[in-house]
Amino acid sequence: RVVLDFCPDIDQETDLYRFLQILQQLCAYPKAQNTIQQIFFSMNDNNTSIYRLALCMLNGQLDLYKVLGSCAKDNELWHFCFMHKLTMQRIPSNDAALQALVCYISLVDCGMLKQLLEHVLAIWSKRLSLQKLSQNEHLNLSKLLILTAKFYYQDKKKGNQDDQDLKRLLHEGLRHHLEWSDALQRHIGMKTVEIIFNIMSGLRCC
């Protein structure tokens, strides 16, 4: 009701952010933090409110894990927001928000991070995505893919995992980008694959 009644439109996003800042400060106290996380966890009837709250926290660079805890794993609507809406439908264009998004998912559950990497790569590697996405949407998806790979592989132990399927999708995506007519998207595709392979190989050399 805070989102829908107190801040019903986008012009009042600053008020919503200030309110969330206060909640984050209260989370310094364990009992208050537990209560606040339970309140967010109990939100189960409004996708729009959850999306606006999540986006406001990301854009404001708040500590999502401190405020939300494991909501993205334990609550179906929060899970949908973080694993689908913000990563498939409405990817943030702000670099800091993208970083905060992937960082939060990595803190919640490494299995979710792997799932996100597989899903984003599967979409990015398809020729259909090049046909449907605008240049900005393609750029945001590419940045999300790189960040997800970076967080997934920054644990050195993950370098020993079998990632042949990921490599196959990267090669498939590279082929489609090389065949694509848009020079900018073609260049972004090549750099994305180069960066991710460097991330993979670099960790194996550590």
Short mmCIF file of C-alpha atoms in Angstrom, two decimals:
data_model
loop_
_atom_site.label_atom_id
_atom_site.label_comp_id
_atom_site.label_asym_id
_atom_site.label_seq_id
_atom_site.Cartn_x
_atom_site.Cartn_y
_atom_site.Cartn_z
CA ARG A 1 0.00 0.00 0.00
CA VAL A 2 2.97 2.32 0.51
CA VAL A 3 3.87 1.95 -3.16
CA LEU A 4 0.33 2.17 -4.51
CA ASP A 5 -1.07 4.84 -2.19
CA PHE A 6 1.87 6.89 -0.89
CA CYS A 7 3.83 6.85 -4.16
CA PRO A 8 1.28 6.04 -6.87
CA ASP A 9 3.24 7.41 -9.83
CA ILE A 10 6.75 7.72 -11.15
CA ASP A 11 6.99 11.41 -10.17
CA GLN A 12 7.08 10.36 -6.52
CA GLU A 13 9.96 7.90 -6.96
CA THR A 14 12.18 10.13 -4.83
CA ASP A 15 9.77 9.79 -1.90
CA LEU A 16 9.78 6.04 -2.29
CA TYR A 17 13.58 5.98 -2.38
CA ARG A 18 13.82 8.04 0.81
CA PHE A 19 11.40 5.67 2.51
CA LEU A 20 13.52 2.69 1.45
CA GLN A 21 16.65 4.45 2.70
CA ILE A 22 15.05 4.68 6.14
CA LEU A 23 14.22 0.97 6.02
CA GLN A 24 17.81 0.16 5.10
CA GLN A 25 19.07 2.15 8.09
CA LEU A 26 16.66 0.28 10.36
CA CYS A 27 18.08 -2.99 9.05
CA ALA A 28 21.22 -2.25 11.07
CA TYR A 29 19.22 -3.66 14.01
CA PRO A 30 18.63 -7.44 13.74
CA LYS A 31 15.06 -7.46 15.07
CA ALA A 32 14.02 -4.59 12.82
CA GLN A 33 15.78 -6.22 9.86
CA ASN A 34 13.94 -9.49 10.40
CA THR A 35 10.59 -7.64 10.60
CA ILE A 36 11.29 -5.63 7.45
CA GLN A 37 12.36 -8.71 5.49
CA GLN A 38 9.24 -10.55 6.63
CA ILE A 39 7.08 -7.65 5.43
CA PHE A 40 8.68 -7.75 1.98
CA PHE A 41 8.43 -11.54 1.92
CA SER A 42 4.71 -11.35 2.67
CA MET A 43 4.06 -9.29 -0.48
CA ASN A 44 2.36 -11.83 -2.72
CA ASP A 45 -0.39 -10.06 -4.61
CA ASN A 46 1.09 -7.21 -6.65
CA ASN A 47 3.78 -7.64 -9.31
CA THR A 48 3.80 -3.92 -10.11
CA SER A 49 4.64 -2.88 -6.56
CA ILE A 50 7.41 -5.46 -6.30
CA TYR A 51 8.92 -4.36 -9.60
CA ARG A 52 8.87 -0.67 -8.61
CA LEU A 53 10.41 -1.43 -5.22
CA ALA A 54 13.15 -3.58 -6.74
CA LEU A 55 13.96 -1.05 -9.46
CA CYS A 56 14.03 1.82 -6.98
CA MET A 57 16.45 -0.10 -4.73
CA LEU A 58 18.67 -0.96 -7.70
CA ASN A 59 18.76 2.56 -9.11
CA GLY A 60 19.39 3.96 -5.64
CA GLN A 61 22.20 1.42 -5.04
CA LEU A 62 20.70 0.26 -1.77
CA ASP A 63 21.89 -2.95 -0.12
CA LEU A 64 19.25 -5.33 -1.45
CA TYR A 65 20.44 -8.32 0.52
CA LYS A 66 20.29 -6.38 3.77
CA VAL A 67 16.75 -5.16 3.07
CA LEU A 68 15.21 -8.11 1.22
CA GLY A 69 17.19 -11.08 2.49
CA SER A 70 16.40 -14.15 0.40
CA CYS A 71 13.05 -12.90 -0.96
CA ALA A 72 14.20 -13.52 -4.54
CA LYS A 73 14.60 -17.19 -3.71
CA ASP A 74 11.78 -17.83 -1.25
CA ASN A 75 8.93 -15.70 -2.64
CA GLU A 76 7.48 -16.55 -6.05
CA LEU A 77 6.71 -12.96 -7.09
CA TRP A 78 10.08 -11.59 -6.01
CA HIS A 79 11.72 -14.52 -7.79
CA PHE A 80 9.80 -13.70 -10.98
CA CYS A 81 10.78 -10.04 -10.68
CA PHE A 82 14.51 -10.68 -10.32
CA MET A 83 14.87 -13.74 -12.54
CA HIS A 84 12.52 -12.72 -15.35
CA LYS A 85 11.16 -9.19 -15.36
CA LEU A 86 14.42 -7.39 -14.53
CA THR A 87 16.64 -9.80 -16.46
CA MET A 88 14.51 -10.71 -19.47
CA GLN A 89 11.79 -8.09 -20.01
CA ARG A 90 12.95 -4.77 -18.55
CA ILE A 91 16.70 -4.91 -18.08
CA PRO A 92 18.01 -1.78 -16.32
CA SER A 93 20.15 0.46 -18.51
CA ASN A 94 22.12 1.85 -15.58
CA ASP A 95 25.44 0.04 -15.11
CA ALA A 96 25.39 0.36 -11.31
CA ALA A 97 21.85 -1.05 -11.19
CA LEU A 98 22.90 -4.01 -13.34
CA GLN A 99 25.85 -4.67 -11.06
CA ALA A 100 23.64 -4.50 -7.96
CA LEU A 101 21.11 -6.83 -9.58
CA VAL A 102 23.61 -9.58 -10.36
CA CYS A 103 25.40 -9.10 -7.04
CA TYR A 104 22.15 -9.59 -5.12
CA ILE A 105 21.29 -12.79 -6.99
CA SER A 106 24.79 -14.14 -6.36
CA LEU A 107 24.41 -13.48 -2.62
CA VAL A 108 20.98 -15.11 -2.45
CA ASP A 109 21.84 -18.38 -4.18
CA CYS A 110 24.68 -19.51 -6.49
CA GLY A 111 22.28 -21.92 -8.18
CA MET A 112 20.07 -18.98 -9.18
CA LEU A 113 23.14 -17.22 -10.57
CA LYS A 114 23.98 -20.23 -12.75
CA GLN A 115 20.36 -20.43 -13.90
CA LEU A 116 20.43 -16.74 -14.77
CA LEU A 117 23.64 -17.15 -16.76
CA GLU A 118 22.16 -20.06 -18.73
CA HIS A 119 18.89 -18.23 -19.45
CA VAL A 120 20.48 -14.93 -20.45
CA LEU A 121 23.03 -16.67 -22.67
CA ALA A 122 20.32 -18.79 -24.29
CA ILE A 123 18.41 -15.64 -25.24
CA TRP A 124 21.48 -13.62 -26.26
CA SER A 125 22.78 -16.37 -28.55
CA LYS A 126 19.59 -16.62 -30.66
CA ARG A 127 19.33 -14.93 -34.05
CA LEU A 128 15.74 -14.01 -33.15
CA SER A 129 16.99 -11.76 -30.35
CA LEU A 130 19.08 -9.76 -32.82
CA GLN A 131 16.01 -9.37 -34.99
CA LYS A 132 13.72 -8.22 -32.19
CA LEU A 133 15.92 -6.20 -29.83
CA SER A 134 16.79 -2.54 -30.34
CA GLN A 135 20.43 -1.50 -30.14
CA ASN A 136 20.00 -0.32 -26.55
CA GLU A 137 18.18 -3.48 -25.50
CA HIS A 138 20.86 -5.62 -27.11
CA LEU A 139 23.59 -3.62 -25.34
CA ASN A 140 21.87 -3.99 -21.97
CA LEU A 141 21.43 -7.72 -22.48
CA SER A 142 25.10 -8.06 -23.43
CA LYS A 143 26.21 -6.14 -20.33
CA LEU A 144 23.97 -8.31 -18.15
CA LEU A 145 25.48 -11.43 -19.71
CA ILE A 146 29.04 -10.26 -19.05
CA LEU A 147 28.28 -9.30 -15.44
CA THR A 148 26.54 -12.59 -14.75
CA ALA A 149 29.47 -14.53 -16.17
CA LYS A 150 31.90 -12.43 -14.13
CA PHE A 151 30.08 -13.10 -10.86
CA TYR A 152 29.58 -16.78 -11.69
CA TYR A 153 33.23 -17.41 -12.49
CA GLN A 154 34.82 -15.18 -9.84
CA ASP A 155 34.75 -18.12 -7.46
CA LYS A 156 37.90 -19.93 -8.66
CA LYS A 157 36.41 -23.33 -7.85
CA LYS A 158 33.88 -22.82 -10.61
CA GLY A 159 36.70 -22.99 -13.11
CA ASN A 160 36.66 -26.76 -12.74
CA GLN A 161 33.03 -27.11 -13.71
CA ASP A 162 31.96 -28.50 -17.06
CA ASP A 163 30.82 -25.50 -19.12
CA GLN A 164 30.75 -27.07 -22.58
CA ASP A 165 27.09 -26.09 -23.04
CA LEU A 166 27.93 -22.48 -22.22
CA LYS A 167 30.82 -22.52 -24.69
CA ARG A 168 28.58 -24.00 -27.35
CA LEU A 169 26.02 -21.22 -26.86
CA LEU A 170 28.76 -18.59 -26.95
CA HIS A 171 30.05 -19.95 -30.26
CA GLU A 172 26.50 -20.09 -31.60
CA GLY A 173 25.86 -16.51 -30.51
CA LEU A 174 29.13 -15.36 -32.02
CA ARG A 175 28.23 -16.93 -35.36
CA HIS A 176 24.86 -15.19 -35.43
CA HIS A 177 26.45 -11.86 -34.53
CA LEU A 178 29.12 -12.19 -37.21
CA GLU A 179 26.37 -12.81 -39.77
CA TRP A 180 24.30 -9.85 -38.58
CA SER A 181 24.05 -6.70 -40.70
CA ASP A 182 24.15 -4.11 -37.89
CA ALA A 183 27.82 -3.17 -37.41
CA LEU A 184 27.41 -1.95 -33.82
CA GLN A 185 25.58 -5.06 -32.64
CA ARG A 186 28.08 -7.21 -34.52
CA HIS A 187 30.96 -5.51 -32.68
CA ILE A 188 29.22 -5.77 -29.30
CA GLY A 189 28.63 -9.48 -29.89
CA MET A 190 32.28 -10.12 -30.71
CA LYS A 191 33.52 -8.18 -27.67
CA THR A 192 31.02 -9.92 -25.39
CA VAL A 193 32.23 -13.37 -26.40
CA GLU A 194 35.87 -12.29 -26.14
CA ILE A 195 35.38 -10.89 -22.61
CA ILE A 196 33.52 -13.97 -21.36
CA PHE A 197 36.12 -16.39 -22.75
CA ASN A 198 38.81 -14.27 -21.08
CA ILE A 199 36.90 -14.51 -17.80
CA MET A 200 36.72 -18.30 -18.14
CA SER A 201 40.33 -18.83 -19.12
CA GLY A 202 41.69 -16.25 -16.70
CA LEU A 203 40.19 -18.04 -13.73
CA ARG A 204 41.56 -21.37 -14.89
CA CYS A 205 45.03 -19.86 -14.92
CA CYS A 206 44.77 -18.68 -11.31
#
